[in-house]
Coordinates of C-alpha atoms in Angstrom, one line a residue:
X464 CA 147.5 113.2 50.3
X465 CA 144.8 115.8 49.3
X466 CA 143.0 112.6 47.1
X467 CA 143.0 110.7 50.4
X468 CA 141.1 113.5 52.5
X469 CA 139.1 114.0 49.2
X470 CA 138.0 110.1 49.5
X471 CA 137.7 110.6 53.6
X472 CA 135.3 113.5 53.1
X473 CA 133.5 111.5 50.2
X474 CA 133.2 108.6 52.4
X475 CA 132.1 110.9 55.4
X476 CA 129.7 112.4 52.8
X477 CA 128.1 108.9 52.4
X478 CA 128.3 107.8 55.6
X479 CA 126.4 111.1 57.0
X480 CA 123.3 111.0 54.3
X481 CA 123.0 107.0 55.2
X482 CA 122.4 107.6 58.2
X483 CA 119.9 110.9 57.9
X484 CA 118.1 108.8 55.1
X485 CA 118.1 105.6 57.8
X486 CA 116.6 107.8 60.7
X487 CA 113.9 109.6 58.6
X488 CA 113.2 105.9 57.3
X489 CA 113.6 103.7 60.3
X490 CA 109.7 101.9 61.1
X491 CA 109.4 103.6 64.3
X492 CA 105.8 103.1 65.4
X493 CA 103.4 105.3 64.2
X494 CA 101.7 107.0 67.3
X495 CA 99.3 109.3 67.7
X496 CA 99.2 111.5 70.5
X497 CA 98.3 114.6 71.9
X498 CA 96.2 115.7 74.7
X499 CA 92.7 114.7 73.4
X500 CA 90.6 113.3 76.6
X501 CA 89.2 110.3 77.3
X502 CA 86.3 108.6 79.2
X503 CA 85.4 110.9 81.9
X504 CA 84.7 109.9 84.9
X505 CA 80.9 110.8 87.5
X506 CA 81.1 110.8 90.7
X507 CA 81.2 108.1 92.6
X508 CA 81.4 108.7 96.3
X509 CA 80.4 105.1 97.2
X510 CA 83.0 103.5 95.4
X511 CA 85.7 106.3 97.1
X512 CA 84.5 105.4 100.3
X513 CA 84.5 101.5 99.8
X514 CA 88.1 101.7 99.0
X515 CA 89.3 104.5 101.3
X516 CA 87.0 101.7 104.2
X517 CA 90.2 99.0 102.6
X518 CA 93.0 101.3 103.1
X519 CA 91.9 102.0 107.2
X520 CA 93.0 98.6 107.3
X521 CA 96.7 97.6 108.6
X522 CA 97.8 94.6 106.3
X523 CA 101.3 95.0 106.7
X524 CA 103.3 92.2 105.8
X525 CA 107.0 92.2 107.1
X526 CA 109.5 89.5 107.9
X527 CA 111.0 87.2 104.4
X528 CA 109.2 84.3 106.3
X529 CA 105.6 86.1 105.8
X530 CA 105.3 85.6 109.8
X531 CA 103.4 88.2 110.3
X532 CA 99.8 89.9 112.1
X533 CA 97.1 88.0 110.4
X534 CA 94.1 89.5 112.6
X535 CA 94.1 92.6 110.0
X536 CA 94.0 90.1 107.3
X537 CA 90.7 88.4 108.5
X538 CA 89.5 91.9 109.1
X539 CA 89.9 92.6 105.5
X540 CA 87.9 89.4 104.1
X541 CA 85.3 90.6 106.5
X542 CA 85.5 93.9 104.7
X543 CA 85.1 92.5 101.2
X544 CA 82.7 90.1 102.0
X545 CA 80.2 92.9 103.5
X546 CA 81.3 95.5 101.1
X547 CA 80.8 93.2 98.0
X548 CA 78.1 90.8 99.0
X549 CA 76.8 91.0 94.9
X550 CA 80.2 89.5 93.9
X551 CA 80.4 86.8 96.9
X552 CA 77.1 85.5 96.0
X553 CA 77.3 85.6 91.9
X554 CA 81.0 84.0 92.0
X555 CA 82.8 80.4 93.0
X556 CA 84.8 81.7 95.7
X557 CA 87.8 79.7 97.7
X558 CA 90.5 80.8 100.0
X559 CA 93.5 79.3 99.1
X560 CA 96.1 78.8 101.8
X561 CA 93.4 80.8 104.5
X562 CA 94.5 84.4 102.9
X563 CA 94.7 83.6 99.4
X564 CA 91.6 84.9 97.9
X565 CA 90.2 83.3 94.7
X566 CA 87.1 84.7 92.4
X567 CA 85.5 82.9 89.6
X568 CA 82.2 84.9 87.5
X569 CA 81.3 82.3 85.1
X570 CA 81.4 82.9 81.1
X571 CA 79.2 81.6 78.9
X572 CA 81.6 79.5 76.2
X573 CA 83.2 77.0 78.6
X574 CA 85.9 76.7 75.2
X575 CA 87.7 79.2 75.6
X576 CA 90.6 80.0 78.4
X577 CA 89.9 82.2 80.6
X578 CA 91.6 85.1 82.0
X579 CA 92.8 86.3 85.7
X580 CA 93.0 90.1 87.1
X581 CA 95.9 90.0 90.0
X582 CA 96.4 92.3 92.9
X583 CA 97.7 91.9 96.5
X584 CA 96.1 92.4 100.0
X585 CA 99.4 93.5 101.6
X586 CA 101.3 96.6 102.2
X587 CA 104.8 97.4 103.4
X588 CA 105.5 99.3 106.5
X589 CA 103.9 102.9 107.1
X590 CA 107.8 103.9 108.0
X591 CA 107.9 106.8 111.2
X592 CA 107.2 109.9 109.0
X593 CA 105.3 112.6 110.9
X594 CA 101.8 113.2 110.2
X595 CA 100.5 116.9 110.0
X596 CA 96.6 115.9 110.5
X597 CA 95.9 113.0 112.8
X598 CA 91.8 113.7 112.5
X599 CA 90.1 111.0 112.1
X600 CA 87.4 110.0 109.7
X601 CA 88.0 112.7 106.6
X602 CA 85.5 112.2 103.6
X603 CA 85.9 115.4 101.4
X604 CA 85.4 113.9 98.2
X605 CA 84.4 117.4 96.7
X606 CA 87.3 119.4 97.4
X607 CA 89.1 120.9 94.3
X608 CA 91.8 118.7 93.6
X609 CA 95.3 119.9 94.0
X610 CA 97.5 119.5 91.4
X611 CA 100.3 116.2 91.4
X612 CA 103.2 116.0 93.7
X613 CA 106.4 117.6 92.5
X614 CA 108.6 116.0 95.0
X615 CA 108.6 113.3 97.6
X616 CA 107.0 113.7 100.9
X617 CA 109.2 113.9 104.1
X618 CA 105.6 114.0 106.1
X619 CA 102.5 111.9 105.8
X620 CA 99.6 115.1 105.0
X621 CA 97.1 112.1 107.2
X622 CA 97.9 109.4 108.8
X623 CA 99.2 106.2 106.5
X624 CA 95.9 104.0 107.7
X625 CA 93.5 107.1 107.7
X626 CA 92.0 106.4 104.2
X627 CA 91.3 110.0 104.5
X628 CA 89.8 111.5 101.2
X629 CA 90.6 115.2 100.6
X630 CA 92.1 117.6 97.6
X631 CA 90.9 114.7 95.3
X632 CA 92.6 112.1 96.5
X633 CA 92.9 108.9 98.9
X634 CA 95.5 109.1 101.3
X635 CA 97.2 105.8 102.8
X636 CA 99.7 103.0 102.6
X637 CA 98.4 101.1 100.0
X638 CA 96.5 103.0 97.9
X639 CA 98.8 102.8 94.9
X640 CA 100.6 99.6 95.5
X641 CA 98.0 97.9 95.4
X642 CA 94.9 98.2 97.3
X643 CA 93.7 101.1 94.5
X644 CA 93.7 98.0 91.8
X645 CA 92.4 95.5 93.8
X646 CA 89.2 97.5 94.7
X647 CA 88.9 98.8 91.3
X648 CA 88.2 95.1 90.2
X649 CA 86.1 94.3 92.6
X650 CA 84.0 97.5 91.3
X651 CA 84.8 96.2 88.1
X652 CA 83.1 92.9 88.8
X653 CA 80.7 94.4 90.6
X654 CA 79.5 96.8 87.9
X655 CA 79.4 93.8 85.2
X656 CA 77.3 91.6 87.8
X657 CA 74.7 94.4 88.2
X658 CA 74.9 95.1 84.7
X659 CA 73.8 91.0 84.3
X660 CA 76.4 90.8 81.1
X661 CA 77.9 87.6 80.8
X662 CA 81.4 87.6 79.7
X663 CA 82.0 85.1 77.1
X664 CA 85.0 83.1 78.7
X665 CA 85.6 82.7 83.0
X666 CA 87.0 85.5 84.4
X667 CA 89.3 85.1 87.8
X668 CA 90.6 87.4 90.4
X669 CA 93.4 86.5 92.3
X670 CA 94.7 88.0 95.7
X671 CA 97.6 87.2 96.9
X672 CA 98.5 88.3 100.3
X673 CA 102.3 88.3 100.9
X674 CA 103.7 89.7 97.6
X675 CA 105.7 92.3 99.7
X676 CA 108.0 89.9 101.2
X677 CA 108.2 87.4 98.1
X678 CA 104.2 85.3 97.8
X679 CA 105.8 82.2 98.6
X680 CA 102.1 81.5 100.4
X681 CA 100.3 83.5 98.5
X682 CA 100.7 83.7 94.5
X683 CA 102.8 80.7 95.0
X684 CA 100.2 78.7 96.6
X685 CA 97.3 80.4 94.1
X686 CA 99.3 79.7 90.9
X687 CA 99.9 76.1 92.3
X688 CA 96.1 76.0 93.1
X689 CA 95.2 77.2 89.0
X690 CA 97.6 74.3 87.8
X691 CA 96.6 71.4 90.2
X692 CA 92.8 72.2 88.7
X693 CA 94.4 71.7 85.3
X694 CA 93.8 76.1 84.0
X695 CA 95.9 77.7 81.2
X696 CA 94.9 81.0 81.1
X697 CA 94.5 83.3 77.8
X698 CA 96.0 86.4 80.0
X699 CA 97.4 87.5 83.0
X700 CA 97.5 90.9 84.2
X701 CA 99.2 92.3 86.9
X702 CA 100.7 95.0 88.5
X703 CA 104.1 96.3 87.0
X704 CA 103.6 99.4 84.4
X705 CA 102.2 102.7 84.7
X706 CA 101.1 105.8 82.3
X707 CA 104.0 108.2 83.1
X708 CA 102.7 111.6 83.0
X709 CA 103.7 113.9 80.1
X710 CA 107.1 115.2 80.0
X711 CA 108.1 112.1 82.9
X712 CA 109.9 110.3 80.1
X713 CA 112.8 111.8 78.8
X714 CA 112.3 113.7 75.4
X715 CA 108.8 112.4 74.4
X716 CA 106.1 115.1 74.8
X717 CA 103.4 112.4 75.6
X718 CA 101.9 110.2 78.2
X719 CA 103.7 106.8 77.9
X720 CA 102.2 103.9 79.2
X721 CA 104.3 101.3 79.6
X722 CA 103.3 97.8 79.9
X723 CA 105.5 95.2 81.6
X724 CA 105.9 92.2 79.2
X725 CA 108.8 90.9 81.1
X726 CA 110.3 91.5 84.5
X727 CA 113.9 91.5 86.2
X728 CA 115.2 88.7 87.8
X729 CA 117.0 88.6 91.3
X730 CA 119.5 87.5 93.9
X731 CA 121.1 88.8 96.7
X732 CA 123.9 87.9 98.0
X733 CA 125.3 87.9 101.3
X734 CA 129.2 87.8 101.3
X735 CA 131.6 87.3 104.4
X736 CA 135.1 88.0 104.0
X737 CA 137.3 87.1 106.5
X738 CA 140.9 88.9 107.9
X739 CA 142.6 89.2 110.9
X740 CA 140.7 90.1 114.1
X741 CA 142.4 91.9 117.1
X742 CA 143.1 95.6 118.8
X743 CA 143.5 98.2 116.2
X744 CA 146.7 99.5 117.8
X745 CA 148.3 96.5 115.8
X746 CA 146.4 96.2 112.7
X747 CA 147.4 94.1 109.7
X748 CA 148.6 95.1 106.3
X749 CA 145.2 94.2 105.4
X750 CA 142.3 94.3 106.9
X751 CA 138.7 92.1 106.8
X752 CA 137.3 95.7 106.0
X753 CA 140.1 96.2 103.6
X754 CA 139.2 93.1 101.3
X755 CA 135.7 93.9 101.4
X756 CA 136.1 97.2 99.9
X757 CA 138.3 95.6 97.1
X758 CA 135.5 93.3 96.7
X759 CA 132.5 95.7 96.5
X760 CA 134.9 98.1 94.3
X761 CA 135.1 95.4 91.9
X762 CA 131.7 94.9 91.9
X763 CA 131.0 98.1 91.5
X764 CA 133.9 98.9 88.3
X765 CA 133.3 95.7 86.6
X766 CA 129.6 95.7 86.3
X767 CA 127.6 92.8 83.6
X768 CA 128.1 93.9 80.5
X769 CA 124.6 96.3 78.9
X770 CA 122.8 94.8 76.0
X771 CA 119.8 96.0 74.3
X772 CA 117.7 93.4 74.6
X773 CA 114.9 92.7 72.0
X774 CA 112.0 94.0 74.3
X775 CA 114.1 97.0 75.2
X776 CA 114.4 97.5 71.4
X777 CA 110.7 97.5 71.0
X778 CA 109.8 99.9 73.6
X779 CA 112.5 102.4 71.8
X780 CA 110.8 101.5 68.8
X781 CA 107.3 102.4 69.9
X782 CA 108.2 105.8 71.4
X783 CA 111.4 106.6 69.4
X784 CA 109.0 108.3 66.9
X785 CA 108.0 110.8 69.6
X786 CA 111.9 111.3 70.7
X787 CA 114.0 114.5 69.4
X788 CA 116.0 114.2 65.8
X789 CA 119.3 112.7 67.9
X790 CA 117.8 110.1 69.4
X791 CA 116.0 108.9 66.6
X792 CA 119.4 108.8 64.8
X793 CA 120.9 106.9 67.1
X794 CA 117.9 104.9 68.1
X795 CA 117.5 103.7 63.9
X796 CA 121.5 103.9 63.2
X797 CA 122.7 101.4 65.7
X798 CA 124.9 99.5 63.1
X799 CA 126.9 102.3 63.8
X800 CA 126.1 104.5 66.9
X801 CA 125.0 101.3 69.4
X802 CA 128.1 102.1 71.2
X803 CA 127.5 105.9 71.6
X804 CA 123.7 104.5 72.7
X805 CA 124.5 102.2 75.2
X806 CA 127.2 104.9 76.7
X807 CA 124.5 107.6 77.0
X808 CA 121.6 104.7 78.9
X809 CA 124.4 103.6 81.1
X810 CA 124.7 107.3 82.4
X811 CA 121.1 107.6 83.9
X812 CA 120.1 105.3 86.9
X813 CA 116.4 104.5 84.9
X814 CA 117.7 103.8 81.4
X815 CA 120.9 101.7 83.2
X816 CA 118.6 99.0 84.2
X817 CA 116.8 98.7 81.2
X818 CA 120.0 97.7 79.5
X819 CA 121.9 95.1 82.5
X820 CA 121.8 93.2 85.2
X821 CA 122.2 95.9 88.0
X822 CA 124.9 95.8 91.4
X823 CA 123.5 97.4 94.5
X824 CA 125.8 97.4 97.5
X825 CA 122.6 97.8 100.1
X826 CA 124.1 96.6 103.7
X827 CA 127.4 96.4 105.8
X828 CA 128.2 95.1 108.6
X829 CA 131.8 94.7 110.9
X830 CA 133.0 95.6 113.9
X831 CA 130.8 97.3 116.7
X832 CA 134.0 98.6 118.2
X833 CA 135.7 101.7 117.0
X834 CA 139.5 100.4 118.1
X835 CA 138.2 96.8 117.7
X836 CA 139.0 95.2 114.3
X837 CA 137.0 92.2 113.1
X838 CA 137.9 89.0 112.0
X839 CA 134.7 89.0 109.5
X840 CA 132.8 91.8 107.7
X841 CA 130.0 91.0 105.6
X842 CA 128.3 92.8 102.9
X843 CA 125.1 92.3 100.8
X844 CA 124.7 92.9 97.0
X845 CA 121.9 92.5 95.2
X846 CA 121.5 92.2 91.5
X847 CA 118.4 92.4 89.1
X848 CA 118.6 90.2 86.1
X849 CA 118.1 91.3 83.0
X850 CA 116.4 89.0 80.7
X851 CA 119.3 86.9 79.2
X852 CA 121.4 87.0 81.8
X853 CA 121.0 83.8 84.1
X854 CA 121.9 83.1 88.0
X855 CA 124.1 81.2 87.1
X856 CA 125.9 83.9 85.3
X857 CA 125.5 86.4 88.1
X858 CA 127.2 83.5 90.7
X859 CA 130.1 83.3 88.1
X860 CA 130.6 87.0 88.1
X861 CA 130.8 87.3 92.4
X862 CA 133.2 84.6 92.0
X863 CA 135.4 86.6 90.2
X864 CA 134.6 89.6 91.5
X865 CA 135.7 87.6 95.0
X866 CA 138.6 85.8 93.1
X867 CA 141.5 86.1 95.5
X868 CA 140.1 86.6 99.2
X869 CA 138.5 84.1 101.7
X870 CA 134.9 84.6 101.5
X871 CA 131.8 82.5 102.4
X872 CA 128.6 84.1 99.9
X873 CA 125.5 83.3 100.8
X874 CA 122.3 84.1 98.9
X875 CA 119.4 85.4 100.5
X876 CA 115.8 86.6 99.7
X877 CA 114.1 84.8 97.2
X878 CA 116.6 84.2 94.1
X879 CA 115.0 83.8 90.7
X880 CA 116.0 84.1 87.2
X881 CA 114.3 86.7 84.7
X882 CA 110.8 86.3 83.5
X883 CA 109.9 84.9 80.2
X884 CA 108.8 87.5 77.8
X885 CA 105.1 87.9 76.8
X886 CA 104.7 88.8 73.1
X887 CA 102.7 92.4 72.4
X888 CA 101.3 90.9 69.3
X889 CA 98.5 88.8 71.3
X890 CA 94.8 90.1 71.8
X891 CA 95.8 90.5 75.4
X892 CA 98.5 93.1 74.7
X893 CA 96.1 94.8 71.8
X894 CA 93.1 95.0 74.4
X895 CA 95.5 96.7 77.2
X896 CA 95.8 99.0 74.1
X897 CA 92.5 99.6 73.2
X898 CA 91.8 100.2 77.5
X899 CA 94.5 102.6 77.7
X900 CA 92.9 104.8 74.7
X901 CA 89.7 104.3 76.2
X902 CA 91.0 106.8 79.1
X903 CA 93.8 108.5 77.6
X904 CA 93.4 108.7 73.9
X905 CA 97.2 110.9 73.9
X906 CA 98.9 108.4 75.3
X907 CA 101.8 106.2 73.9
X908 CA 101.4 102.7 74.9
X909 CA 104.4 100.4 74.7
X910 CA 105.9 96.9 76.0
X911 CA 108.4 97.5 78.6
X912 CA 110.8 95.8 81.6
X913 CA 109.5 96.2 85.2
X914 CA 112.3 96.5 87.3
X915 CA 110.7 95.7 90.3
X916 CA 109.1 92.2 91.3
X917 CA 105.2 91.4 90.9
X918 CA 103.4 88.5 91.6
X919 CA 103.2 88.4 87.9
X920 CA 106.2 85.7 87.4
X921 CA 104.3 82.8 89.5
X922 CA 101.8 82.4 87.0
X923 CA 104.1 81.7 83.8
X924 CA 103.1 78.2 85.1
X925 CA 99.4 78.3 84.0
X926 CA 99.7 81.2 80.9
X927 CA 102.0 82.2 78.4
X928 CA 100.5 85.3 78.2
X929 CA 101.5 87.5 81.3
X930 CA 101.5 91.5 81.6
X931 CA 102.3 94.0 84.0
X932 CA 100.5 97.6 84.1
X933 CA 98.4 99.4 86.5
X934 CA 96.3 101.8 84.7
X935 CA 97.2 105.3 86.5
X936 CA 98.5 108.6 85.1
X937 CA 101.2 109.6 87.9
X938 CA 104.6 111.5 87.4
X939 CA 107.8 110.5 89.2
X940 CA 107.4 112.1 92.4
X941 CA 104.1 110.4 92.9
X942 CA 105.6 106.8 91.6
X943 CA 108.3 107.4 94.1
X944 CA 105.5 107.5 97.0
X945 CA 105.2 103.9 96.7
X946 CA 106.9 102.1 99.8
X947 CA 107.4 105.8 101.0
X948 CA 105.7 108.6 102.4
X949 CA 102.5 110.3 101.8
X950 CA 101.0 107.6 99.1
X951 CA 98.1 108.7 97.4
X952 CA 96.0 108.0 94.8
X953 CA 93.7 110.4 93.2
X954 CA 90.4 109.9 92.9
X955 CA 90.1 110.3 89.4
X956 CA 93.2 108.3 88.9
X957 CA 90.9 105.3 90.7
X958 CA 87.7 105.8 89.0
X959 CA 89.3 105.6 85.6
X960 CA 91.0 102.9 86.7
X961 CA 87.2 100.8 87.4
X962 CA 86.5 101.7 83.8
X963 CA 89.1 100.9 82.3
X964 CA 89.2 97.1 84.1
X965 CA 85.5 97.0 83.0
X966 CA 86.0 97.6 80.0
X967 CA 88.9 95.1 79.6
X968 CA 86.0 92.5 81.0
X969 CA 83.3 93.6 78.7
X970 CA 85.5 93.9 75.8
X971 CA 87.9 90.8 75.9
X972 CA 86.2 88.6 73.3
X973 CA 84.3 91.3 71.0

């Protein structure tokens, strides 16, 4: 007996210096990072007010049909038109499906394949929040900044359409998602006009305007439009990533920008299941209600299976280096410790959907009657795809989550499997790179999953190069803004951001 434990401990021995001498060995990436700064930024009140003039302008898009108020939208290629007449008049310019705006500045080596800067005109709902200041017309772009947002809003601070500027930053729906960008590159542009530098290969912008509710006639149309004139692109690059502020990703001590090489896929599914109707002073065994909650339990229990998938493996190999000692170990050991891993990501809400197709039970309906019980109740779940796992696979797994009961599913929304994956070893990647240190020299830049949808995906159809990442430095609370209250952007947050797409623009092909 005591020869067995002594060859247990021996092998225990072995087991524990393999994997010390595997963590302290594993090829995380080398970063470096600190907080060294970056480009600085002058100032720049035209360019604030220019955008804050965008953000005054309602372009709400609502409805999963895109039928919608389209006055604000011709109010806001009015805008652009007067506010950028340098990029109008130096640029082939098309509207594509009447909203769909198109920009072409010519290069000078007609060889090469050009590249395309997205963004969106649209914005989602201002919501009913109250607003504390309802002046009009605020233009303080020299107060002292106050410092980021340590929770979410319950108020708007000025009203969501005010485009006020004030304690260094640009108030409004829409200035993070995504009127901030789409300014910034028509500064961008504008700057490289003026400038009279000629970019070696075309650069595009493309503006969709109905990304919000899916850009079925918008980015749809627009990608359609690239590929009917027979345009492969060398790059894409969209919305998706951000540079998460210091201390915002768990256990790294760094800015982390992460840049979305891939994105989730989607479907939603209505499902009706169907019982017995009637008074509730004589209910069934069972009710409609009943097998709905079985159903959504199920769903809920039985969830598709985690996997680290090979992007999610890089972007824990590019910051692992930064992580504490334990997470390293079980980052570099997962011959044995994937298990223990996946347990731990599956236990936070962020790292859960960067490792599986996610279930979110998101609306219910039944009876309208409290004794009345109803012969159908339907439910809606939606699920975002995780590259690898197909629609197909998601429709087998509500079957058998519904295996049993009388149902009638039904999917909704605009269903579409996960992107492709863009490879980080491309020139495109290593510029986003090289743009990113340009402004924050301390920051950590890696490939990543966006969760959420872009307008990104349409364009796999004219490039295989496609990436997702908004250069600002936010933290959570100010992420969380987007699509809710008080959304901001600061204003040095936005004049980095005109650097940094000039530079990408300058700096593509040298």
């Amino acid at each position: 007996m005591k020869k067995v434990l002594l060859t247990l401990l021996g092998i225990l021995i072995i087991l524990a210096a393999v994997v010390v001498i595997k963590t302290y060995t594993y090829p995380f990436k080398k970063n470096s990072f600190g907080d060294a700064e970056g480009w600085k930024p002058a100032k720049n009140d035209s360019a604030v007010a220019r955008f804050s003039g965008g953000i005054k302008i309602p372009t709400v898009s609502t409805g999963s049909l895109g039928e919608f108020n389209y006055a604000p939208f011709d109010q806001f290629k009015e805008y652009l038109k007067s506010t950028y007449p340098l990029v109008y008049q130096n640029t082939e310019n098309v509207e594509v499906n009447k909203y769909g705006l198109v920009f072409k500045l010519k290069g000078s080596n007609p060889k090469l394949e050009p590249i395309v800067f997205l963004s969106h005109i649209d914005v989602v709902p201002p919501g009913d929040a109250d607003v504390k200041n309802t002046e009009e017309n605020i233009f303080r772009p020299d107060d002292k900044p106050l410092d980021p947002v340590s929770k979410v809003a319950e108020d708007w601070d000025f009203a969501p359409f005010s485009g006020a500027v004030a304690n260094g930053r640009i108030y409004g729906r829409g200035a993070i998602d995504m009127k901030g960008m789409l300014f910034s590159l028509m500064e961008s542009m504008n700057n490289l006009i003026k400038s009279k530098q000629t970019p070696q290969r075309d650069i595009y912008l493309a503006f969709g305007f109905d990304e919000e509710v899916g850009g079925k006639n918008g980015a749809i149309q627009i990608a359609e439009y690239f590929k009917k004139k027979g345009l492969k692109f060398d790059a894409v690059y969209d919305e998706g990533g951000l540079i998460m502020r210091k201390g915002n990703v768990a256990g790294v001590d760094a800015d982390v920008a992460v840049v979305g090489c891939a994105e989730k896929g989607f479907l939603s599914a209505k499902i009706k299941v169907k019982g017995l109707g009637g008074h509730s002073s004589m209910p069934p065994m069972e009710s409609a209600i009943g097998k709905a909650a079985v159903i959504m339990q199920r769903l809920e229990d039985h969830q598709m299976k985690p996997v680290i998938t090979p992007l999610v493996k890089e972007f824990f190999d590019n910051i692992g280096g930064a992580m504490p000692f334990t997470t390293r170990m079980a980052l570099a050991n997962q011959w044995l410790l994937k298990p223990v891993l996946i347990s731990q990501l599956t236990k936070n809400n962020t790292t859960n959907a960067l490792v599986r197709t996610t279930t979110a039970l998101t609306m219910m309906k039944g009876s309208d009657g409290t004794n009345v019980l109803s012969p159908e109740v339907e439910f809606v779940v939606n699920f975002r795809l995780l590259p690898g796992n197909t629609v197909k696979d998601v429709r087998e797994h509500i079957a058998k989550a519904t295996k049993g009961f009388d149902v009638e599913v039904e999917e909704i929304d605009n269903t579409r499997e996960a992107s492709a994956i863009s490879s980080s070893k491309t020139k495109a990647f290593k510029l986003i790179e090289a743009g990113v240190k340009e402004i924050y020299p301390g920051a950590i830049v890696s490939p990543y999953l966006t969760m959420a949808g872009t307008d990104a995906g349409k364009y796999e159809i004219v490039s295989k190069n496609v990436y997702r990442f908004m250069p600002i430095r936010i933290n959570s609370s100010e992420q969380q803004s987007i699509h809710s209250t008080n959304e901001y952007l600061s204003i040095d947050n936005y004049l980095k951001m005109i650097h940094y797409f000039e530079f990408m623009m300058k700096n593509y092909d040298k």
